[in-house]
Coordinates of C-alpha atoms and ligand atoms in Angstrom, one line a residue:
V15 CA 7.3 10.6 9.7
S16 CA 9.7 9.0 12.2
A17 CA 12.4 6.7 11.0
P18 CA 12.5 3.2 12.6
A19 CA 15.4 2.5 14.9
P20 CA 17.3 0.3 12.4
V21 CA 17.1 3.0 9.8
R22 CA 18.3 5.7 12.3
D23 CA 21.2 3.4 13.4
L24 CA 22.3 2.6 9.9
A25 CA 22.1 6.3 9.0
A26 CA 24.3 7.3 11.9
R27 CA 26.9 4.6 10.9
L28 CA 26.9 5.7 7.3
A29 CA 27.3 9.3 8.4
R30 CA 30.3 8.3 10.5
E31 CA 31.8 6.5 7.5
D32 CA 31.2 9.5 5.3
A33 CA 29.0 7.2 3.1
L34 CA 26.0 9.5 2.5
P35 CA 23.9 10.1 0.5
A36 CA 22.6 6.5 0.5
Y37 CA 19.6 4.4 -0.1
V38 CA 18.6 2.2 2.8
Y39 CA 16.2 -0.6 2.0
D40 CA 14.4 -2.4 4.8
L41 CA 14.1 -6.0 3.6
T42 CA 12.6 -7.1 6.9
A43 CA 9.7 -4.6 6.4
L44 CA 9.4 -5.5 2.7
D45 CA 9.2 -9.2 3.5
A46 CA 6.4 -8.6 6.0
H47 CA 4.5 -6.2 3.7
A48 CA 4.8 -8.6 0.7
A49 CA 3.5 -11.5 2.9
R50 CA 0.5 -9.3 3.9
I51 CA -0.3 -8.6 0.2
G52 CA -0.2 -12.3 -0.6
A53 CA -2.3 -13.2 2.4
A54 CA -4.9 -10.6 1.6
L55 CA -5.7 -12.0 -1.9
P56 CA -8.4 -14.7 -2.2
P57 CA -7.8 -18.0 -3.8
G58 CA -7.7 -17.7 -7.6
V59 CA -6.1 -14.3 -7.5
E60 CA -2.4 -14.1 -8.2
W61 CA 0.0 -11.2 -8.0
H62 CA 2.9 -10.2 -10.1
Y63 CA 5.3 -7.5 -9.0
A64 CA 5.8 -4.8 -11.6
V65 CA 9.6 -4.7 -11.7
K66 CA 9.7 -1.1 -13.1
A67 CA 8.8 0.2 -9.6
N68 CA 12.2 -0.9 -8.3
P69 CA 14.4 -3.6 -9.9
D70 CA 16.9 -3.9 -7.1
P71 CA 17.9 -7.6 -7.0
A72 CA 17.8 -7.9 -3.2
L73 CA 14.2 -6.6 -3.3
L74 CA 13.3 -8.9 -6.1
R75 CA 14.6 -11.9 -4.2
V76 CA 12.4 -11.0 -1.1
I77 CA 9.4 -10.3 -3.2
A78 CA 9.7 -13.5 -5.2
R79 CA 9.1 -15.4 -1.9
H80 CA 5.6 -14.1 -1.9
A81 CA 4.6 -13.0 -5.5
D82 CA 3.4 -15.5 -8.1
G83 CA 5.5 -13.8 -10.8
L84 CA 7.3 -10.7 -12.0
E85 CA 6.0 -8.3 -14.7
V86 CA 8.9 -6.9 -16.8
S87 CA 8.6 -4.2 -19.4
S88 CA 11.8 -4.3 -21.5
G89 CA 14.4 -6.8 -22.6
G90 CA 16.7 -5.3 -20.0
E91 CA 14.2 -5.9 -17.2
L92 CA 13.6 -9.4 -18.5
R93 CA 17.3 -10.3 -18.4
H94 CA 17.8 -8.7 -15.1
A95 CA 14.8 -10.3 -13.4
A96 CA 15.6 -13.8 -14.8
A97 CA 19.2 -13.4 -13.4
A98 CA 18.1 -12.1 -10.0
V99 CA 15.4 -14.7 -9.5
P100 CA 16.1 -17.6 -11.8
G101 CA 13.1 -19.7 -12.8
H102 CA 10.5 -17.3 -11.3
P103 CA 7.5 -16.9 -13.7
L104 CA 7.7 -13.8 -15.9
A105 CA 5.2 -11.7 -17.8
F106 CA 6.5 -9.3 -20.4
G107 CA 4.4 -6.2 -21.1
G108 CA 4.8 -2.6 -22.4
P109 CA 4.5 -0.9 -25.7
G110 CA 7.0 -1.1 -28.6
K111 CA 8.6 -4.5 -28.1
T112 CA 11.4 -5.3 -30.6
A113 CA 11.8 -8.7 -32.3
A114 CA 14.9 -9.3 -30.2
E115 CA 13.0 -8.6 -27.0
L116 CA 10.2 -10.9 -28.0
A117 CA 12.6 -13.7 -28.9
A118 CA 14.2 -13.3 -25.5
A119 CA 10.8 -13.4 -23.8
V120 CA 9.9 -16.6 -25.7
A121 CA 13.2 -18.2 -24.8
A122 CA 12.6 -17.3 -21.1
G123 CA 9.2 -18.8 -21.2
A124 CA 7.5 -15.5 -20.3
L125 CA 3.9 -14.8 -20.9
V126 CA 3.7 -11.9 -23.4
H127 CA 1.2 -9.1 -23.0
V128 CA 0.6 -8.2 -26.7
E129 CA -0.1 -4.5 -27.3
S130 CA -1.3 -4.4 -30.9
P131 CA -2.0 -6.6 -34.0
Q132 CA 1.4 -5.5 -35.4
E133 CA 3.1 -6.8 -32.3
L134 CA 1.2 -10.1 -32.5
R135 CA 2.4 -10.5 -36.2
L136 CA 5.9 -9.7 -35.1
L137 CA 5.8 -12.2 -32.3
A138 CA 4.3 -14.9 -34.6
S139 CA 7.2 -14.3 -37.1
V140 CA 9.7 -14.5 -34.2
V141 CA 8.3 -17.8 -33.1
R142 CA 8.3 -19.1 -36.7
G143 CA 11.9 -18.1 -36.9
L144 CA 12.8 -19.9 -33.7
G145 CA 11.5 -23.1 -35.1
G146 CA 10.4 -26.4 -33.6
Q147 CA 11.2 -26.1 -30.0
A148 CA 9.6 -22.7 -29.4
R149 CA 6.5 -23.8 -31.4
R150 CA 6.1 -27.0 -29.4
A151 CA 6.2 -24.9 -26.2
E152 CA 3.3 -22.9 -27.6
P153 CA 4.2 -19.5 -26.1
A154 CA 1.2 -17.9 -24.3
V155 CA -0.1 -14.4 -24.8
L156 CA -2.5 -12.1 -23.1
L157 CA -3.9 -9.3 -25.3
R158 CA -3.8 -5.8 -23.7
V159 CA -7.1 -4.1 -23.9
N160 CA -7.6 -0.3 -23.7
L161 CA -11.0 0.0 -21.9
D162 CA -13.1 3.0 -21.3
V163 CA -13.6 2.3 -17.6
P164 CA -13.9 5.5 -15.6
V165 CA -11.1 6.2 -13.1
P166 CA -11.1 9.2 -10.7
A167 CA -9.4 12.4 -11.7
S168 CA -7.2 12.0 -8.7
A169 CA -5.5 9.0 -10.3
G170 CA -1.8 9.7 -10.8
L171 CA -1.3 8.4 -14.3
V172 CA -4.2 7.4 -16.5
M173 CA -3.2 4.7 -19.1
G174 CA -6.6 3.4 -20.2
G175 CA -9.7 4.7 -21.8
G176 CA -9.7 7.5 -24.4
R177 CA -6.7 7.7 -26.7
G178 CA -3.2 6.4 -25.9
P179 CA -0.4 4.2 -27.0
F180 CA -1.2 1.5 -24.5
G181 CA -3.2 -1.6 -25.5
M182 CA -5.9 -1.8 -28.1
D183 CA -9.5 -1.2 -28.8
R184 CA -12.1 -3.9 -29.2
D185 CA -11.4 -4.0 -32.9
G186 CA -7.7 -4.7 -32.3
L187 CA -8.5 -7.5 -29.9
D188 CA -10.8 -9.1 -32.5
E189 CA -8.2 -8.7 -35.2
C190 CA -5.6 -10.4 -33.0
A191 CA -8.0 -13.3 -32.2
A192 CA -8.5 -13.8 -35.9
L193 CA -4.8 -13.8 -36.5
L194 CA -3.9 -16.3 -33.8
P195 CA -4.8 -19.7 -35.3
G196 CA -1.8 -21.3 -36.9
T197 CA 0.7 -19.0 -35.3
G198 CA 1.9 -21.5 -32.7
L199 CA 0.8 -19.0 -30.0
R200 CA -1.8 -19.7 -27.3
L201 CA -4.3 -17.1 -26.3
R202 CA -4.6 -17.2 -22.5
G203 CA -6.7 -14.1 -21.9
L204 CA -6.7 -10.4 -21.5
H205 CA -4.6 -7.8 -19.8
A206 CA -5.5 -4.3 -18.7
H207 CA -3.7 -1.6 -16.7
L208 CA -5.9 1.5 -16.5
A209 CA -4.3 3.9 -14.1
S210 CA -1.9 4.4 -11.2
G211 CA -2.6 6.0 -7.8
L212 CA -6.0 4.4 -7.2
G213 CA -7.6 4.0 -3.8
V214 CA -9.4 0.7 -2.9
R215 CA -12.8 1.6 -4.2
P216 CA -11.7 3.0 -7.6
A217 CA -9.3 0.1 -8.0
L218 CA -12.2 -2.3 -7.4
R219 CA -14.5 -0.4 -9.7
A220 CA -11.8 -0.5 -12.5
A221 CA -11.3 -4.2 -11.8
A222 CA -15.0 -4.9 -12.1
G223 CA -15.2 -3.1 -15.4
V224 CA -12.2 -5.0 -16.8
L225 CA -13.6 -8.3 -15.5
R226 CA -17.0 -7.8 -17.0
F227 CA -15.6 -7.1 -20.4
A228 CA -12.8 -9.7 -20.3
R229 CA -15.1 -12.6 -19.2
R230 CA -17.5 -11.9 -22.0
W231 CA -14.8 -11.5 -24.6
C232 CA -12.9 -14.6 -23.4
D233 CA -16.1 -16.7 -23.4
R234 CA -16.9 -15.6 -26.9
Q235 CA -13.4 -16.6 -28.0
A236 CA -13.7 -19.9 -26.1
V237 CA -10.4 -19.2 -24.2
T238 CA -9.8 -22.2 -21.9
E239 CA -8.6 -21.5 -18.4
P240 CA -8.4 -17.8 -19.0
V241 CA -6.0 -15.5 -17.2
I242 CA -7.4 -11.9 -16.7
T243 CA -4.9 -9.4 -15.5
L244 CA -6.5 -6.4 -13.8
G245 CA -3.3 -4.2 -13.7
G246 CA -1.5 -2.4 -10.9
G247 CA -1.9 1.2 -9.8
M248 CA -2.7 0.6 -6.1
G249 CA -2.3 4.0 -4.5
V250 CA 0.5 5.4 -2.5
D251 CA -0.3 8.7 -0.8
Y252 CA 2.9 10.7 -0.3
R253 CA 0.9 13.4 1.5
R254 CA -0.4 10.9 4.1
P255 CA 2.4 8.4 4.7
G256 CA 0.2 6.5 7.2
A257 CA -2.6 5.9 4.8
V258 CA -1.4 2.7 3.3
F259 CA -3.5 1.0 0.7
D260 CA -5.9 -1.4 2.5
W261 CA -4.9 -4.7 0.9
T262 CA -7.4 -6.6 3.2
A263 CA -10.4 -4.6 2.0
Y264 CA -9.1 -4.8 -1.6
G265 CA -8.7 -8.6 -1.3
R266 CA -12.3 -8.9 0.1
G267 CA -13.6 -6.9 -2.9
L268 CA -11.6 -9.1 -5.3
A269 CA -13.1 -12.2 -3.7
R270 CA -16.6 -10.8 -4.4
L271 CA -15.7 -10.1 -8.0
A272 CA -14.0 -13.5 -8.5
G273 CA -17.0 -15.3 -7.1
T274 CA -16.7 -19.0 -6.4
A275 CA -14.2 -21.1 -8.2
A276 CA -17.0 -23.5 -9.2
A277 CA -18.7 -20.7 -11.1
R278 CA -15.7 -20.0 -13.3
P279 CA -13.6 -23.1 -13.3
G280 CA -10.0 -22.6 -14.5
E281 CA -10.2 -18.8 -14.4
T282 CA -7.2 -17.0 -12.9
L283 CA -7.3 -13.3 -12.0
R284 CA -4.1 -11.5 -11.6
I285 CA -2.9 -8.1 -10.4
E286 CA 0.5 -6.4 -11.0
P287 CA 1.2 -3.8 -8.4
G288 CA 4.5 -2.0 -8.3
R289 CA 4.6 1.3 -6.3
A290 CA 2.4 0.0 -3.4
V291 CA 4.7 -3.0 -2.9
T292 CA 8.1 -1.3 -2.6
A293 CA 7.5 2.4 -1.8
Y294 CA 7.5 2.1 1.9
C295 CA 10.6 -0.1 2.4
G296 CA 13.0 2.6 0.9
W297 CA 14.7 5.5 2.6
Y298 CA 17.0 8.1 1.0
V299 CA 19.4 9.2 3.7
T300 CA 21.5 12.3 3.4
R301 CA 23.1 15.1 5.3
V302 CA 22.3 18.8 5.5
L303 CA 25.2 20.8 4.0
D304 CA 23.9 24.3 4.5
V305 CA 20.9 26.2 6.0
K306 CA 20.3 29.7 4.9
R307 CA 17.6 32.3 4.3
S308 CA 16.6 33.7 0.9
G309 CA 13.8 36.1 0.2
G310 CA 12.7 35.7 3.8
A311 CA 12.3 31.9 3.5
A312 CA 14.5 29.1 5.0
F313 CA 16.4 26.7 2.7
A314 CA 18.3 23.6 3.7
V315 CA 20.6 22.3 1.0
V316 CA 21.3 18.6 1.4
A317 CA 23.9 16.4 -0.2
G318 CA 22.4 14.7 -3.3
G319 CA 19.0 15.7 -4.5
T320 CA 16.4 14.9 -7.2
H321 CA 19.1 13.3 -9.4
H322 CA 19.1 10.5 -6.8
L323 CA 15.4 10.8 -5.7
R324 CA 13.3 12.2 -8.6
T325 CA 10.0 11.1 -7.1
P326 CA 9.0 14.4 -5.5
A327 CA 9.9 16.3 -8.7
A328 CA 8.1 13.8 -10.9
K329 CA 4.9 13.8 -8.9
G330 CA 5.0 17.3 -7.5
H331 CA 4.9 16.5 -3.8
S332 CA 7.0 17.1 -0.7
Q333 CA 8.8 13.8 0.0
P334 CA 8.0 13.0 3.7
F335 CA 11.2 13.0 5.8
A336 CA 12.5 12.4 9.3
V337 CA 15.2 14.6 10.8
I338 CA 18.0 12.6 12.5
G339 CA 19.9 15.0 14.7
S340 CA 23.6 14.7 14.7
D341 CA 25.9 16.5 17.2
D342 CA 28.9 16.0 14.9
W343 CA 29.9 19.5 13.9
P344 CA 33.6 19.9 13.2
H345 CA 33.8 23.6 12.6
P346 CA 34.7 26.4 15.0
W347 CA 31.7 28.6 13.8
A348 CA 28.1 28.4 14.8
R349 CA 25.9 25.9 13.0
P350 CA 23.3 27.5 10.7
A351 CA 19.9 26.3 11.7
V352 CA 16.2 26.8 11.3
T353 CA 14.0 26.3 14.3
G354 CA 10.2 26.0 14.5
A355 CA 9.6 27.3 11.0
P356 CA 8.9 26.1 7.5
V357 CA 12.0 25.1 5.4
T358 CA 12.5 24.0 1.8
L359 CA 14.9 21.1 1.4
S360 CA 16.7 21.3 -1.9
G361 CA 19.6 19.4 -3.4
Q362 CA 22.9 20.2 -5.1
L363 CA 21.7 20.7 -8.6
C364 CA 21.8 24.1 -10.4
T365 CA 18.1 24.1 -11.1
P366 CA 15.1 25.5 -9.1
K367 CA 13.4 22.1 -9.7
D368 CA 15.8 20.3 -7.4
V369 CA 13.4 20.4 -4.5
L370 CA 12.8 17.4 -2.3
A371 CA 10.3 19.0 0.1
R372 CA 8.9 22.5 0.1
D373 CA 8.0 24.7 3.1
V374 CA 7.7 21.9 5.6
R375 CA 7.7 23.0 9.2
V376 CA 10.5 21.5 11.3
R377 CA 11.2 21.7 15.0
R378 CA 14.9 22.1 14.3
L379 CA 17.1 21.4 11.4
R380 CA 20.8 22.3 11.5
A381 CA 23.7 22.0 9.0
G382 CA 25.2 18.6 9.8
D383 CA 22.0 16.9 10.7
L384 CA 20.8 13.9 8.8
V385 CA 17.6 13.6 6.9
A386 CA 15.9 10.3 6.0
F387 CA 13.4 10.7 3.2
A388 CA 10.7 8.1 3.6
M389 CA 8.6 6.3 0.9
A390 CA 11.7 6.2 -1.4
G391 CA 11.5 2.5 -2.5
A392 CA 9.5 2.9 -5.7
Y393 CA 10.1 5.0 -8.9
A394 CA 12.9 6.7 -6.9
W395 CA 16.5 5.9 -7.7
N396 CA 15.7 4.1 -10.9
I397 CA 13.8 7.0 -12.5
S398 CA 16.4 9.6 -11.5
H399 CA 18.6 11.6 -13.9
S400 CA 21.7 10.5 -12.0
R401 CA 24.2 11.7 -14.6
F402 CA 23.1 15.4 -14.4
L403 CA 26.0 17.5 -13.0
M404 CA 28.2 14.3 -12.5
H405 CA 27.7 14.1 -8.8
T406 CA 28.6 10.8 -7.2
E407 CA 26.0 8.1 -7.0
P408 CA 24.4 7.1 -3.7
G409 CA 25.4 3.9 -1.9
F410 CA 22.9 1.1 -1.3
H411 CA 22.5 -0.6 2.0
Y412 CA 20.1 -3.2 3.4
I413 CA 18.4 -3.9 6.7
G414 CA 17.5 -7.5 7.3
E415 CA 18.3 -10.7 5.5
D416 CA 18.9 -10.8 1.8
V417 CA 17.6 -14.1 0.3
T418 CA 20.2 -15.4 -2.0
Ligands
PLP522 C1 1.3 -2.4 -17.5 C2 1.6 -2.0 -16.1 N1 1.4 -2.8 -15.1 C3 1.7 -2.4 -13.8 C4 2.2 -1.2 -13.5 C5 2.5 -0.8 -12.1 O1 1.8 0.3 -11.6 P1 1.9 0.8 -10.1 O2 3.4 0.9 -9.8 O3 1.2 2.1 -10.1 O4 1.3 -0.3 -9.2 C6 2.4 -0.3 -14.5 C7 3.0 1.1 -14.3 O5 3.2 1.9 -15.1 C8 2.2 -0.7 -15.9 O6 2.4 0.2 -16.9

């Protein structure tokens, strides 16, 4: 990949200020990307951003300009999102919600994605405990279904079908529907999230399967103005950085599935992408500390590592990167370098797993050069084991306007 000029310029400035490693978030690019996602979706299809992909407040503020809501998956994310973007609609999902988290969700007016009959009972008891005001507000719920819709083996994380802790079988849904009357809760529809890492066609096939089931089930339960959430999981291909998920084609497919508004009046479809929204706006910028040979292979050791950017270790890929040459070499001895050969970029951790990119051919990489790892805006810093070895944390810098 090549780093855009604003990323290169900021990287050079941060290097001069001795402020690397650092994350650089391109808010201008994110703003344009989020606008394209919104524009690609047909009327009647909403999108919620899955905050777990990257909860950085500056990113949330940009995304909130375009997204219909934010999907949060813990009490912590709920508080954080409500503070970052006050008043923006929230949906609260994820397994194992506590009574305190459910109470906070009801107080915030969030739509709750209920994962099991036990969780529905707990939510109902929380609402009873909150008394009149919460009951009058009639908190809304979607029931999360675990559906056996086939997804391709190439999908990154499969979270639906077969056995798993996510959502419930048909029996669980029916049990919840029977429990609901008199609880003060309003059934709004169904929620599904089947897998991550899907291309356009598998994502549409999964959506069609969810929709077929959900429409029938909601009709049978006489749900008025149903909301059907089709999940996230739109693919990001780290091996082909240019192959960005085709939101326009996906939107066209959703339009076919949604049909005309007149055919299903009051129905809302919703998606909740995370990775494919923020992955591309993030860069992890660092400096090469050393270049050496070991066992006949070239290694470049960079400042930082997978404790800042765990994504390549978590997913088993080489993180795409751009080399930003720097002539700043303060030492009297020759710069160690690798030229026209494969090199493995590893970090400062004492583990062989601390590899950011393996055996990638470079034209030239020298100690003292800068490296900007691309596609570092989702499941990157926030999934990293930053306390391991007690290295300092990266800085955070932004290109473009923060919307406050
Ligand atoms: C319920 C739910 N919705 C949405 C997402 C977002 O998925 P992705 O980031 O792959 O789009 C996830 C990810 O785990 C999820 O569990």
